[in-house]
């Protein structure tokens, strides 16, 4: 059950000039609404703005008296800029945990693939699978890289790609996904979050090796509760699904990648 809470910011760190890491005290939100890694919170970003902004849960933890939840977001526009300027000690209005998350088992072993600001939810997946999974993460350049030490601590293996070759493999993550699956395709699933083009290429690579793949779709959102169609995503069977209500995670074979 989704809940709405005033949540206190208890720590804040700029990871690079665009990305902010926040830890929030969220009352009993994790205890009451955690379903799986890959869920998101919907945060009211400013008094004047009508719409909430969806941000993926990076990691979360049940605690007393308040559960803890961390998010990482990039400043893109008015809403995220407002949020980035909130000081430690201030409270924000958070609705969550929303969405379905990745279908995973704690005893499973997964190939986790994150691109840019799609990397944070992979951290939750890594922790949930207890250090057995492999992470493949991609960034535009070395100075945009986030969460690498944390992923090293929570995964059996971490492979890195950058678009400009300034760190790790020079190129896109799907090449590393193919390389990894050629060596070892005994993963329960490939789980991916990032730009749509990346998701499409990762889904294709997983399909080539016969490994199931789930993708987290990041469409723009309006109402966040399935009432406005802003977040509609085209499905392979011709239907349209709401990313906010039916997703954000879908089986990659469900999605129409050609639109
Ligand atoms: C399920 C979900 C999870 C998300 N998780 C994260 C996260 O963990 N970290 C993070 O940094 N961002 C995440 N996002 C994206 C984030 O919600 C947007 O960046 C944010 O809403 C932008 O709000 P704004 O008011 O700052 O910018 P706006 O003024 O609303 O927009 C600024 C620019 O960003 C573009 N934009 C806005 N939303 C999106 C989107 N969803 N996809 C692509 N382009 C968009 C706009 O078209 C515009 O060009 C997520 C989105 C979804 C749907
Ligand atoms: S955001 Fe309104 S239907 Fe999903």
PDB file of C-alpha atoms and ligand atoms in Angstrom:
ATOM      1  CA  UNK A   1       0.000   0.000   0.000  1.00  0.00           C
ATOM      2  CA  UNK A   2       1.401   3.385  -1.071  1.00  0.00           C
ATOM      3  CA  UNK A   3       1.671   5.984   1.715  1.00  0.00           C
ATOM      4  CA  UNK A   4       2.254   9.739   1.769  1.00  0.00           C
ATOM      5  CA  UNK A   5       4.706  11.079   4.344  1.00  0.00           C
ATOM      6  CA  UNK A   6       6.617  14.223   5.222  1.00  0.00           C
ATOM      7  CA  UNK A   7      10.143  12.846   5.144  1.00  0.00           C
ATOM      8  CA  UNK A   8      13.182  14.448   6.724  1.00  0.00           C
ATOM      9  CA  UNK A   9      16.409  14.747   4.719  1.00  0.00           C
ATOM     10  CA  UNK A  10      19.082  13.373   7.032  1.00  0.00           C
ATOM     11  CA  UNK A  11      22.020  13.524   4.651  1.00  0.00           C
ATOM     12  CA  UNK A  12      22.835  15.084   1.327  1.00  0.00           C
ATOM     13  CA  UNK A  13      25.904  14.782  -0.893  1.00  0.00           C
ATOM     14  CA  UNK A  14      26.707  16.081  -4.363  1.00  0.00           C
ATOM     15  CA  UNK A  15      28.265  13.091  -6.175  1.00  0.00           C
ATOM     16  CA  UNK A  16      29.261  15.228  -9.167  1.00  0.00           C
ATOM     17  CA  UNK A  17      28.156  18.691 -10.391  1.00  0.00           C
ATOM     18  CA  UNK A  18      24.769  17.268 -11.536  1.00  0.00           C
ATOM     19  CA  UNK A  19      23.931  14.366  -9.224  1.00  0.00           C
ATOM     20  CA  UNK A  20      22.682  14.516  -5.629  1.00  0.00           C
ATOM     21  CA  UNK A  21      22.499  11.673  -3.116  1.00  0.00           C
ATOM     22  CA  UNK A  22      19.820  12.076  -0.434  1.00  0.00           C
ATOM     23  CA  UNK A  23      18.978   9.894   2.548  1.00  0.00           C
ATOM     24  CA  UNK A  24      15.450  10.310   3.902  1.00  0.00           C
ATOM     25  CA  UNK A  25      13.693   9.194   7.067  1.00  0.00           C
ATOM     26  CA  UNK A  26      10.445   7.786   5.685  1.00  0.00           C
ATOM     27  CA  UNK A  27       8.428   6.652   8.732  1.00  0.00           C
ATOM     28  CA  UNK A  28       7.057   3.147   8.150  1.00  0.00           C
ATOM     29  CA  UNK A  29       7.052   3.475   4.334  1.00  0.00           C
ATOM     30  CA  UNK A  30       9.498   0.612   3.725  1.00  0.00           C
ATOM     31  CA  UNK A  31       7.740  -1.672   6.221  1.00  0.00           C
ATOM     32  CA  UNK A  32       4.333  -0.991   4.679  1.00  0.00           C
ATOM     33  CA  UNK A  33       5.024  -0.697   0.945  1.00  0.00           C
ATOM     34  CA  UNK A  34       8.307  -2.345  -0.089  1.00  0.00           C
ATOM     35  CA  UNK A  35       7.595  -5.005  -2.710  1.00  0.00           C
ATOM     36  CA  UNK A  36      10.851  -5.331  -4.643  1.00  0.00           C
ATOM     37  CA  UNK A  37      13.935  -3.348  -5.697  1.00  0.00           C
ATOM     38  CA  UNK A  38      13.181  -1.011  -8.617  1.00  0.00           C
ATOM     39  CA  UNK A  39      10.198   0.741  -7.021  1.00  0.00           C
ATOM     40  CA  UNK A  40      10.133   4.535  -7.024  1.00  0.00           C
ATOM     41  CA  UNK A  41       9.018   7.421  -4.828  1.00  0.00           C
ATOM     42  CA  UNK A  42       6.941  10.330  -6.083  1.00  0.00           C
ATOM     43  CA  UNK A  43       8.209  13.560  -4.505  1.00  0.00           C
ATOM     44  CA  UNK A  44       6.434  16.918  -4.426  1.00  0.00           C
ATOM     45  CA  UNK A  45       9.103  19.241  -5.772  1.00  0.00           C
ATOM     46  CA  UNK A  46       8.115  22.774  -4.784  1.00  0.00           C
ATOM     47  CA  UNK A  47       4.946  24.500  -3.680  1.00  0.00           C
ATOM     48  CA  UNK A  48       4.153  26.064  -7.045  1.00  0.00           C
ATOM     49  CA  UNK A  49       4.574  22.878  -9.082  1.00  0.00           C
ATOM     50  CA  UNK A  50       1.495  20.717  -9.314  1.00  0.00           C
ATOM     51  CA  UNK A  51       3.216  17.523 -10.289  1.00  0.00           C
ATOM     52  CA  UNK A  52       5.353  15.210  -8.279  1.00  0.00           C
ATOM     53  CA  UNK A  53       8.634  13.920  -9.687  1.00  0.00           C
ATOM     54  CA  UNK A  54       9.359  10.159  -9.833  1.00  0.00           C
ATOM     55  CA  UNK A  55      12.766   9.047  -8.510  1.00  0.00           C
ATOM     56  CA  UNK A  56      13.881   5.424  -8.160  1.00  0.00           C
ATOM     57  CA  UNK A  57      14.733   4.012  -4.763  1.00  0.00           C
ATOM     58  CA  UNK A  58      18.480   3.420  -4.614  1.00  0.00           C
ATOM     59  CA  UNK A  59      18.417   1.458  -1.370  1.00  0.00           C
ATOM     60  CA  UNK A  60      16.060   1.222   1.569  1.00  0.00           C
ATOM     61  CA  UNK A  61      16.066  -0.288   5.006  1.00  0.00           C
ATOM     62  CA  UNK A  62      13.512  -1.009   7.713  1.00  0.00           C
ATOM     63  CA  UNK A  63      14.492   0.776  10.905  1.00  0.00           C
ATOM     64  CA  UNK A  64      12.953   2.115  14.123  1.00  0.00           C
ATOM     65  CA  UNK A  65      11.495   4.641  14.644  1.00  0.00           C
ATOM     66  CA  UNK A  66      11.940   5.589  10.965  1.00  0.00           C
ATOM     67  CA  UNK A  67      12.746   3.477   7.931  1.00  0.00           C
ATOM     68  CA  UNK A  68      15.566   4.859   5.771  1.00  0.00           C
ATOM     69  CA  UNK A  69      15.580   5.324   2.028  1.00  0.00           C
ATOM     70  CA  UNK A  70      18.211   6.741  -0.333  1.00  0.00           C
ATOM     71  CA  UNK A  71      17.787   8.291  -3.766  1.00  0.00           C
ATOM     72  CA  UNK A  72      20.170   9.693  -6.354  1.00  0.00           C
ATOM     73  CA  UNK A  73      18.941  12.157  -8.925  1.00  0.00           C
ATOM     74  CA  UNK A  74      20.302  14.408 -11.625  1.00  0.00           C
ATOM     75  CA  UNK A  75      19.267  18.048 -11.809  1.00  0.00           C
ATOM     76  CA  UNK A  76      17.334  18.333 -15.073  1.00  0.00           C
ATOM     77  CA  UNK A  77      14.759  21.111 -14.621  1.00  0.00           C
ATOM     78  CA  UNK A  78      12.722  23.102 -12.131  1.00  0.00           C
ATOM     79  CA  UNK A  79      11.577  20.195  -9.945  1.00  0.00           C
ATOM     80  CA  UNK A  80      14.905  18.432  -9.461  1.00  0.00           C
ATOM     81  CA  UNK A  81      16.652  21.781  -8.967  1.00  0.00           C
ATOM     82  CA  UNK A  82      14.216  22.630  -6.155  1.00  0.00           C
ATOM     83  CA  UNK A  83      14.842  19.230  -4.546  1.00  0.00           C
ATOM     84  CA  UNK A  84      18.621  19.569  -4.895  1.00  0.00           C
ATOM     85  CA  UNK A  85      18.455  22.847  -2.981  1.00  0.00           C
ATOM     86  CA  UNK A  86      16.662  21.413   0.077  1.00  0.00           C
ATOM     87  CA  UNK A  87      19.011  21.487   3.065  1.00  0.00           C
ATOM     88  CA  UNK A  88      19.613  18.658   5.518  1.00  0.00           C
ATOM     89  CA  UNK A  89      16.952  18.774   8.241  1.00  0.00           C
ATOM     90  CA  UNK A  90      14.179  19.953   5.910  1.00  0.00           C
ATOM     91  CA  UNK A  91      11.236  17.676   5.081  1.00  0.00           C
ATOM     92  CA  UNK A  92       9.770  16.812   1.686  1.00  0.00           C
ATOM     93  CA  UNK A  93       6.406  15.295   0.768  1.00  0.00           C
ATOM     94  CA  UNK A  94       6.995  11.737  -0.460  1.00  0.00           C
ATOM     95  CA  UNK A  95       4.489   9.262  -1.885  1.00  0.00           C
ATOM     96  CA  UNK A  96       5.665   5.669  -2.052  1.00  0.00           C
ATOM     97  CA  UNK A  97       6.780   3.119  -2.479  1.00  0.00           C
ATOM     98  CA  UNK A  98       5.247   3.161  -5.954  1.00  0.00           C
ATOM     99  CA  UNK A  99       5.429   0.751  -8.868  1.00  0.00           C
ATOM    100  CA  UNK A 100       6.054  -2.959  -9.130  1.00  0.00           C
ATOM    101  CA  UNK A 101       9.867  -3.275  -9.032  1.00  0.00           C
ATOM    102  CA  UNK A 102      11.933  -6.141 -10.463  1.00  0.00           C
ATOM    103  CA  UNK A 103      10.673  -9.664 -10.025  1.00  0.00           C
ATOM    104  CA  UNK A 104      13.592 -11.188  -8.111  1.00  0.00           C
ATOM    105  CA  UNK A 105      14.382 -13.864  -5.535  1.00  0.00           C
ATOM    106  CA  UNK A 106      16.957 -13.204  -2.781  1.00  0.00           C
ATOM    107  CA  UNK A 107      18.652 -16.513  -3.676  1.00  0.00           C
ATOM    108  CA  UNK A 108      18.845 -15.556  -7.383  1.00  0.00           C
ATOM    109  CA  UNK A 109      21.894 -14.427  -9.360  1.00  0.00           C
ATOM    110  CA  UNK A 110      21.318 -11.554 -11.759  1.00  0.00           C
ATOM    111  CA  UNK A 111      23.131  -9.568 -14.407  1.00  0.00           C
ATOM    112  CA  UNK A 112      22.379  -5.966 -13.390  1.00  0.00           C
ATOM    113  CA  UNK A 113      22.758  -3.342 -16.111  1.00  0.00           C
ATOM    114  CA  UNK A 114      22.538   0.379 -15.406  1.00  0.00           C
ATOM    115  CA  UNK A 115      23.117   3.398 -17.607  1.00  0.00           C
ATOM    116  CA  UNK A 116      23.790   6.854 -16.117  1.00  0.00           C
ATOM    117  CA  UNK A 117      21.080   7.844 -13.682  1.00  0.00           C
ATOM    118  CA  UNK A 118      19.608   4.341 -14.211  1.00  0.00           C
ATOM    119  CA  UNK A 119      22.403   2.925 -12.033  1.00  0.00           C
ATOM    120  CA  UNK A 120      20.923   3.738  -8.552  1.00  0.00           C
ATOM    121  CA  UNK A 121      18.080   1.149  -8.619  1.00  0.00           C
ATOM    122  CA  UNK A 122      20.692  -1.493  -9.507  1.00  0.00           C
ATOM    123  CA  UNK A 123      22.241  -0.884  -6.087  1.00  0.00           C
ATOM    124  CA  UNK A 124      19.025  -2.072  -4.407  1.00  0.00           C
ATOM    125  CA  UNK A 125      18.979  -5.127  -6.689  1.00  0.00           C
ATOM    126  CA  UNK A 126      22.616  -5.906  -5.831  1.00  0.00           C
ATOM    127  CA  UNK A 127      21.909  -5.758  -2.095  1.00  0.00           C
ATOM    128  CA  UNK A 128      18.707  -7.815  -2.434  1.00  0.00           C
ATOM    129  CA  UNK A 129      20.577 -10.632  -4.189  1.00  0.00           C
ATOM    130  CA  UNK A 130      23.195 -10.698  -1.426  1.00  0.00           C
ATOM    131  CA  UNK A 131      26.410 -10.027  -3.335  1.00  0.00           C
ATOM    132  CA  UNK A 132      26.008 -12.835  -5.930  1.00  0.00           C
ATOM    133  CA  UNK A 133      25.092 -10.665  -8.903  1.00  0.00           C
ATOM    134  CA  UNK A 134      27.248  -9.007 -11.557  1.00  0.00           C
ATOM    135  CA  UNK A 135      26.831  -5.301 -12.374  1.00  0.00           C
ATOM    136  CA  UNK A 136      27.537  -3.723 -15.737  1.00  0.00           C
ATOM    137  CA  UNK A 137      27.305   0.054 -15.549  1.00  0.00           C
ATOM    138  CA  UNK A 138      27.782   2.725 -18.175  1.00  0.00           C
ATOM    139  CA  UNK A 139      28.362   6.481 -17.980  1.00  0.00           C
ATOM    140  CA  UNK A 140      29.038   9.263 -20.455  1.00  0.00           C
ATOM    141  CA  UNK A 141      32.497   9.799 -18.905  1.00  0.00           C
ATOM    142  CA  UNK A 142      34.583   9.036 -15.805  1.00  0.00           C
ATOM    143  CA  UNK A 143      33.466  12.236 -14.009  1.00  0.00           C
ATOM    144  CA  UNK A 144      29.811  11.107 -14.280  1.00  0.00           C
ATOM    145  CA  UNK A 145      30.462   7.716 -12.670  1.00  0.00           C
ATOM    146  CA  UNK A 146      28.490   7.082  -9.465  1.00  0.00           C
ATOM    147  CA  UNK A 147      28.181   4.301  -6.864  1.00  0.00           C
ATOM    148  CA  UNK A 148      31.226   2.312  -8.037  1.00  0.00           C
ATOM    149  CA  UNK A 149      32.686   1.540  -4.556  1.00  0.00           C
ATOM    150  CA  UNK A 150      29.215   0.614  -3.263  1.00  0.00           C
ATOM    151  CA  UNK A 151      28.581  -1.729  -6.213  1.00  0.00           C
ATOM    152  CA  UNK A 152      32.054  -3.302  -5.766  1.00  0.00           C
ATOM    153  CA  UNK A 153      31.048  -4.066  -2.161  1.00  0.00           C
ATOM    154  CA  UNK A 154      27.642  -5.509  -3.099  1.00  0.00           C
ATOM    155  CA  UNK A 155      28.401  -7.512  -6.285  1.00  0.00           C
ATOM    156  CA  UNK A 156      30.550 -10.475  -7.249  1.00  0.00           C
ATOM    157  CA  UNK A 157      31.857  -8.529 -10.269  1.00  0.00           C
ATOM    158  CA  UNK A 158      31.511  -4.986 -11.669  1.00  0.00           C
ATOM    159  CA  UNK A 159      32.219  -4.044 -15.285  1.00  0.00           C
ATOM    160  CA  UNK A 160      32.288  -0.397 -16.373  1.00  0.00           C
ATOM    161  CA  UNK A 161      31.828   1.267 -19.745  1.00  0.00           C
ATOM    162  CA  UNK A 162      32.106   4.933 -20.697  1.00  0.00           C
ATOM    163  CA  UNK A 163      31.022   6.561 -23.952  1.00  0.00           C
ATOM    164  CA  UNK A 164      34.363   8.414 -24.246  1.00  0.00           C
ATOM    165  CA  UNK A 165      36.645   5.644 -22.918  1.00  0.00           C
ATOM    166  CA  UNK A 166      37.783   7.730 -19.916  1.00  0.00           C
ATOM    167  CA  UNK A 167      37.031   4.775 -17.584  1.00  0.00           C
ATOM    168  CA  UNK A 168      36.711   1.045 -18.312  1.00  0.00           C
ATOM    169  CA  UNK A 169      35.503  -0.228 -21.664  1.00  0.00           C
ATOM    170  CA  UNK A 170      35.239   2.396 -24.432  1.00  0.00           C
ATOM    171  CA  UNK A 171      31.686   1.996 -25.702  1.00  0.00           C
ATOM    172  CA  UNK A 172      28.205   1.028 -24.616  1.00  0.00           C
ATOM    173  CA  UNK A 173      27.054  -1.407 -21.942  1.00  0.00           C
ATOM    174  CA  UNK A 174      25.341  -3.809 -24.360  1.00  0.00           C
ATOM    175  CA  UNK A 175      28.769  -4.838 -25.728  1.00  0.00           C
ATOM    176  CA  UNK A 176      29.804  -5.793 -22.170  1.00  0.00           C
ATOM    177  CA  UNK A 177      26.488  -7.612 -21.668  1.00  0.00           C
ATOM    178  CA  UNK A 178      27.213  -9.738 -24.763  1.00  0.00           C
ATOM    179  CA  UNK A 179      30.787 -10.357 -23.584  1.00  0.00           C
ATOM    180  CA  UNK A 180      29.620 -11.433 -20.113  1.00  0.00           C
ATOM    181  CA  UNK A 181      26.784 -13.651 -21.374  1.00  0.00           C
ATOM    182  CA  UNK A 182      29.149 -15.318 -23.878  1.00  0.00           C
ATOM    183  CA  UNK A 183      31.360 -16.312 -20.901  1.00  0.00           C
ATOM    184  CA  UNK A 184      28.537 -17.120 -18.480  1.00  0.00           C
ATOM    185  CA  UNK A 185      24.850 -17.172 -19.317  1.00  0.00           C
ATOM    186  CA  UNK A 186      23.763 -18.880 -16.071  1.00  0.00           C
ATOM    187  CA  UNK A 187      21.992 -15.824 -14.740  1.00  0.00           C
ATOM    188  CA  UNK A 188      18.390 -15.971 -13.531  1.00  0.00           C
ATOM    189  CA  UNK A 189      17.705 -12.780 -15.476  1.00  0.00           C
ATOM    190  CA  UNK A 190      19.138  -9.585 -16.872  1.00  0.00           C
ATOM    191  CA  UNK A 191      17.693  -6.546 -15.039  1.00  0.00           C
ATOM    192  CA  UNK A 192      18.205  -3.153 -16.679  1.00  0.00           C
ATOM    193  CA  UNK A 193      17.507   0.533 -16.084  1.00  0.00           C
ATOM    194  CA  UNK A 194      18.664   3.434 -18.257  1.00  0.00           C
ATOM    195  CA  UNK A 195      17.882   5.275 -21.496  1.00  0.00           C
ATOM    196  CA  UNK A 196      15.396   3.553 -23.819  1.00  0.00           C
ATOM    197  CA  UNK A 197      17.960   2.894 -26.558  1.00  0.00           C
ATOM    198  CA  UNK A 198      20.223   1.189 -24.041  1.00  0.00           C
ATOM    199  CA  UNK A 199      17.320  -0.906 -22.747  1.00  0.00           C
ATOM    200  CA  UNK A 200      16.433  -1.993 -26.262  1.00  0.00           C
ATOM    201  CA  UNK A 201      20.013  -3.079 -27.020  1.00  0.00           C
ATOM    202  CA  UNK A 202      20.397  -4.880 -23.682  1.00  0.00           C
ATOM    203  CA  UNK A 203      17.062  -6.664 -24.213  1.00  0.00           C
ATOM    204  CA  UNK A 204      18.253  -7.789 -27.655  1.00  0.00           C
ATOM    205  CA  UNK A 205      21.536  -9.112 -26.229  1.00  0.00           C
ATOM    206  CA  UNK A 206      19.702 -11.024 -23.463  1.00  0.00           C
ATOM    207  CA  UNK A 207      17.346 -12.533 -26.018  1.00  0.00           C
ATOM    208  CA  UNK A 208      20.279 -13.692 -28.186  1.00  0.00           C
ATOM    209  CA  UNK A 209      21.599 -15.679 -25.208  1.00  0.00           C
ATOM    210  CA  UNK A 210      18.174 -16.921 -24.104  1.00  0.00           C
ATOM    211  CA  UNK A 211      18.300 -15.141 -20.733  1.00  0.00           C
ATOM    212  CA  UNK A 212      15.060 -13.524 -19.440  1.00  0.00           C
ATOM    213  CA  UNK A 213      15.237  -9.745 -19.256  1.00  0.00           C
ATOM    214  CA  UNK A 214      13.289  -7.124 -17.274  1.00  0.00           C
ATOM    215  CA  UNK A 215      13.562  -3.413 -18.014  1.00  0.00           C
ATOM    216  CA  UNK A 216      12.631  -0.329 -15.992  1.00  0.00           C
ATOM    217  CA  UNK A 217      11.046   2.249 -18.315  1.00  0.00           C
ATOM    218  CA  UNK A 218      11.556   5.931 -17.507  1.00  0.00           C
ATOM    219  CA  UNK A 219       8.710   7.715 -19.272  1.00  0.00           C
ATOM    220  CA  UNK A 220       7.697  11.239 -18.229  1.00  0.00           C
ATOM    221  CA  UNK A 221       4.961  11.203 -15.601  1.00  0.00           C
ATOM    222  CA  UNK A 222       1.929  13.316 -14.800  1.00  0.00           C
ATOM    223  CA  UNK A 223      -0.513  12.126 -12.152  1.00  0.00           C
ATOM    224  CA  UNK A 224       1.514   9.048 -11.153  1.00  0.00           C
ATOM    225  CA  UNK A 225      -1.639   7.036 -10.382  1.00  0.00           C
ATOM    226  CA  UNK A 226      -2.826   5.772 -13.759  1.00  0.00           C
ATOM    227  CA  UNK A 227      -5.298   8.576 -14.513  1.00  0.00           C
ATOM    228  CA  UNK A 228      -3.707  10.807 -17.179  1.00  0.00           C
ATOM    229  CA  UNK A 229      -1.926   8.607 -19.790  1.00  0.00           C
ATOM    230  CA  UNK A 230       1.212  10.846 -19.823  1.00  0.00           C
ATOM    231  CA  UNK A 231       3.337   7.809 -18.956  1.00  0.00           C
ATOM    232  CA  UNK A 232       1.789   5.432 -21.521  1.00  0.00           C
ATOM    233  CA  UNK A 233       4.200   2.882 -22.958  1.00  0.00           C
ATOM    234  CA  UNK A 234       3.492   0.925 -26.151  1.00  0.00           C
ATOM    235  CA  UNK A 235       3.438  -2.835 -25.784  1.00  0.00           C
ATOM    236  CA  UNK A 236       4.328  -5.452 -28.380  1.00  0.00           C
ATOM    237  CA  UNK A 237       0.721  -6.743 -28.427  1.00  0.00           C
ATOM    238  CA  UNK A 238      -0.581  -3.314 -29.492  1.00  0.00           C
ATOM    239  CA  UNK A 239      -1.839  -2.318 -26.037  1.00  0.00           C
ATOM    240  CA  UNK A 240      -0.582   0.632 -23.998  1.00  0.00           C
ATOM    241  CA  UNK A 241       0.395   0.320 -20.342  1.00  0.00           C
ATOM    242  CA  UNK A 242       0.937   2.922 -17.641  1.00  0.00           C
ATOM    243  CA  UNK A 243       4.540   3.075 -16.457  1.00  0.00           C
ATOM    244  CA  UNK A 244       3.342   4.545 -13.128  1.00  0.00           C
ATOM    245  CA  UNK A 245       0.750   1.867 -12.374  1.00  0.00           C
ATOM    246  CA  UNK A 246       1.684  -1.223 -14.416  1.00  0.00           C
ATOM    247  CA  UNK A 247       5.469  -0.602 -14.303  1.00  0.00           C
ATOM    248  CA  UNK A 248       7.993   0.866 -14.230  1.00  0.00           C
ATOM    249  CA  UNK A 249       9.416  -2.639 -14.679  1.00  0.00           C
ATOM    250  CA  UNK A 250       8.250  -4.788 -17.615  1.00  0.00           C
ATOM    251  CA  UNK A 251       9.385  -8.029 -19.176  1.00  0.00           C
ATOM    252  CA  UNK A 252      11.475  -6.848 -22.144  1.00  0.00           C
ATOM    253  CA  UNK A 253       9.436  -9.052 -24.495  1.00  0.00           C
ATOM    254  CA  UNK A 254       6.260  -7.136 -23.532  1.00  0.00           C
ATOM    255  CA  UNK A 255       7.605  -3.790 -24.805  1.00  0.00           C
ATOM    256  CA  UNK A 256       7.236  -2.518 -28.380  1.00  0.00           C
ATOM    257  CA  UNK A 257      10.824  -1.377 -29.059  1.00  0.00           C
ATOM    258  CA  UNK A 258      10.066  -0.032 -32.531  1.00  0.00           C
ATOM    259  CA  UNK A 259       8.088   3.076 -31.518  1.00  0.00           C
TER     260      UNK A 259
HETATM  261  C1  LIG B   1      10.031   5.497 -12.719  1.00  0.00           C
HETATM  262  C2  LIG B   1      11.032   6.613 -12.867  1.00  0.00           C
HETATM  263  C3  LIG B   1      12.171   6.610 -12.082  1.00  0.00           C
HETATM  264  C4  LIG B   1      13.091   7.655 -12.193  1.00  0.00           C
HETATM  265  N1  LIG B   1      14.210   7.600 -11.408  1.00  0.00           N
HETATM  266  C5  LIG B   1      15.109   8.586 -11.488  1.00  0.00           C
HETATM  267  C6  LIG B   1      16.280   8.554 -10.654  1.00  0.00           C
HETATM  268  O1  LIG B   1      16.485   7.631  -9.845  1.00  0.00           O
HETATM  269  N2  LIG B   1      17.146   9.587 -10.760  1.00  0.00           N
HETATM  270  C7  LIG B   1      16.941  10.623 -11.656  1.00  0.00           C
HETATM  271  O2  LIG B   1      17.776  11.532 -11.735  1.00  0.00           O
HETATM  272  N3  LIG B   1      15.862  10.661 -12.452  1.00  0.00           N
HETATM  273  C8  LIG B   1      14.950   9.682 -12.383  1.00  0.00           C
HETATM  274  N4  LIG B   1      13.838   9.748 -13.180  1.00  0.00           N
HETATM  275  C9  LIG B   1      13.662  10.915 -14.072  1.00  0.00           C
HETATM  276  C10 LIG B   1      13.140  12.099 -13.260  1.00  0.00           C
HETATM  277  O3  LIG B   1      11.819  11.808 -12.819  1.00  0.00           O
HETATM  278  C11 LIG B   1      13.123  13.381 -14.124  1.00  0.00           C
HETATM  279  O4  LIG B   1      14.437  13.754 -14.408  1.00  0.00           O
HETATM  280  C12 LIG B   1      12.430  14.506 -13.379  1.00  0.00           C
HETATM  281  O5  LIG B   1      11.046  14.245 -13.297  1.00  0.00           O
HETATM  282  C13 LIG B   1      12.651  15.826 -14.093  1.00  0.00           C
HETATM  283  O6  LIG B   1      11.890  16.810 -13.412  1.00  0.00           O
HETATM  284  P1  LIG B   1      12.295  18.341 -13.476  1.00  0.00           P
HETATM  285  O7  LIG B   1      11.144  19.147 -12.960  1.00  0.00           O
HETATM  286  O8  LIG B   1      13.605  18.584 -12.844  1.00  0.00           O
HETATM  287  O9  LIG B   1      12.515  18.582 -14.999  1.00  0.00           O
HETATM  288  P2  LIG B   1      11.425  18.998 -16.106  1.00  0.00           P
HETATM  289  O10 LIG B   1      11.428  20.497 -16.186  1.00  0.00           O
HETATM  290  O11 LIG B   1      10.124  18.306 -15.881  1.00  0.00           O
HETATM  291  O12 LIG B   1      12.148  18.380 -17.347  1.00  0.00           O
HETATM  292  C14 LIG B   1      13.540  18.715 -17.679  1.00  0.00           C
HETATM  293  C15 LIG B   1      13.955  17.904 -18.893  1.00  0.00           C
HETATM  294  O13 LIG B   1      13.998  16.521 -18.578  1.00  0.00           O
HETATM  295  C16 LIG B   1      13.134  15.780 -19.444  1.00  0.00           C
HETATM  296  N5  LIG B   1      12.508  14.706 -18.661  1.00  0.00           N
HETATM  297  C17 LIG B   1      11.701  14.841 -17.584  1.00  0.00           C
HETATM  298  N6  LIG B   1      11.311  13.624 -17.130  1.00  0.00           N
HETATM  299  C18 LIG B   1      11.911  12.715 -17.926  1.00  0.00           C
HETATM  300  C19 LIG B   1      11.898  11.293 -17.998  1.00  0.00           C
HETATM  301  N7  LIG B   1      11.202  10.536 -17.147  1.00  0.00           N
HETATM  302  N8  LIG B   1      12.616  10.701 -18.967  1.00  0.00           N
HETATM  303  C20 LIG B   1      13.302  11.430 -19.851  1.00  0.00           C
HETATM  304  N9  LIG B   1      13.357  12.768 -19.860  1.00  0.00           N
HETATM  305  C21 LIG B   1      12.660  13.404 -18.917  1.00  0.00           C
HETATM  306  C22 LIG B   1      12.128  16.795 -19.955  1.00  0.00           C
HETATM  307  O14 LIG B   1      11.589  16.415 -21.205  1.00  0.00           O
HETATM  308  C23 LIG B   1      12.971  18.038 -20.072  1.00  0.00           C
HETATM  309  O15 LIG B   1      13.736  18.049 -21.243  1.00  0.00           O
HETATM  310  C24 LIG B   1      12.893   8.718 -13.111  1.00  0.00           C
HETATM  311  C25 LIG B   1      11.751   8.722 -13.900  1.00  0.00           C
HETATM  312  C26 LIG B   1      10.828   7.683 -13.795  1.00  0.00           C
HETATM  313  C27 LIG B   1       9.606   7.695 -14.647  1.00  0.00           C
HETATM  314  S1  LIG B   2       1.467   9.411 -14.877  1.00  0.00           S
HETATM  315 FE1  LIG B   2      -0.660   9.684 -15.204  1.00  0.00          FE
HETATM  316  S2  LIG B   2      -1.222   7.728 -15.958  1.00  0.00           S
HETATM  317 FE2  LIG B   2       0.845   7.428 -15.369  1.00  0.00          FE
END
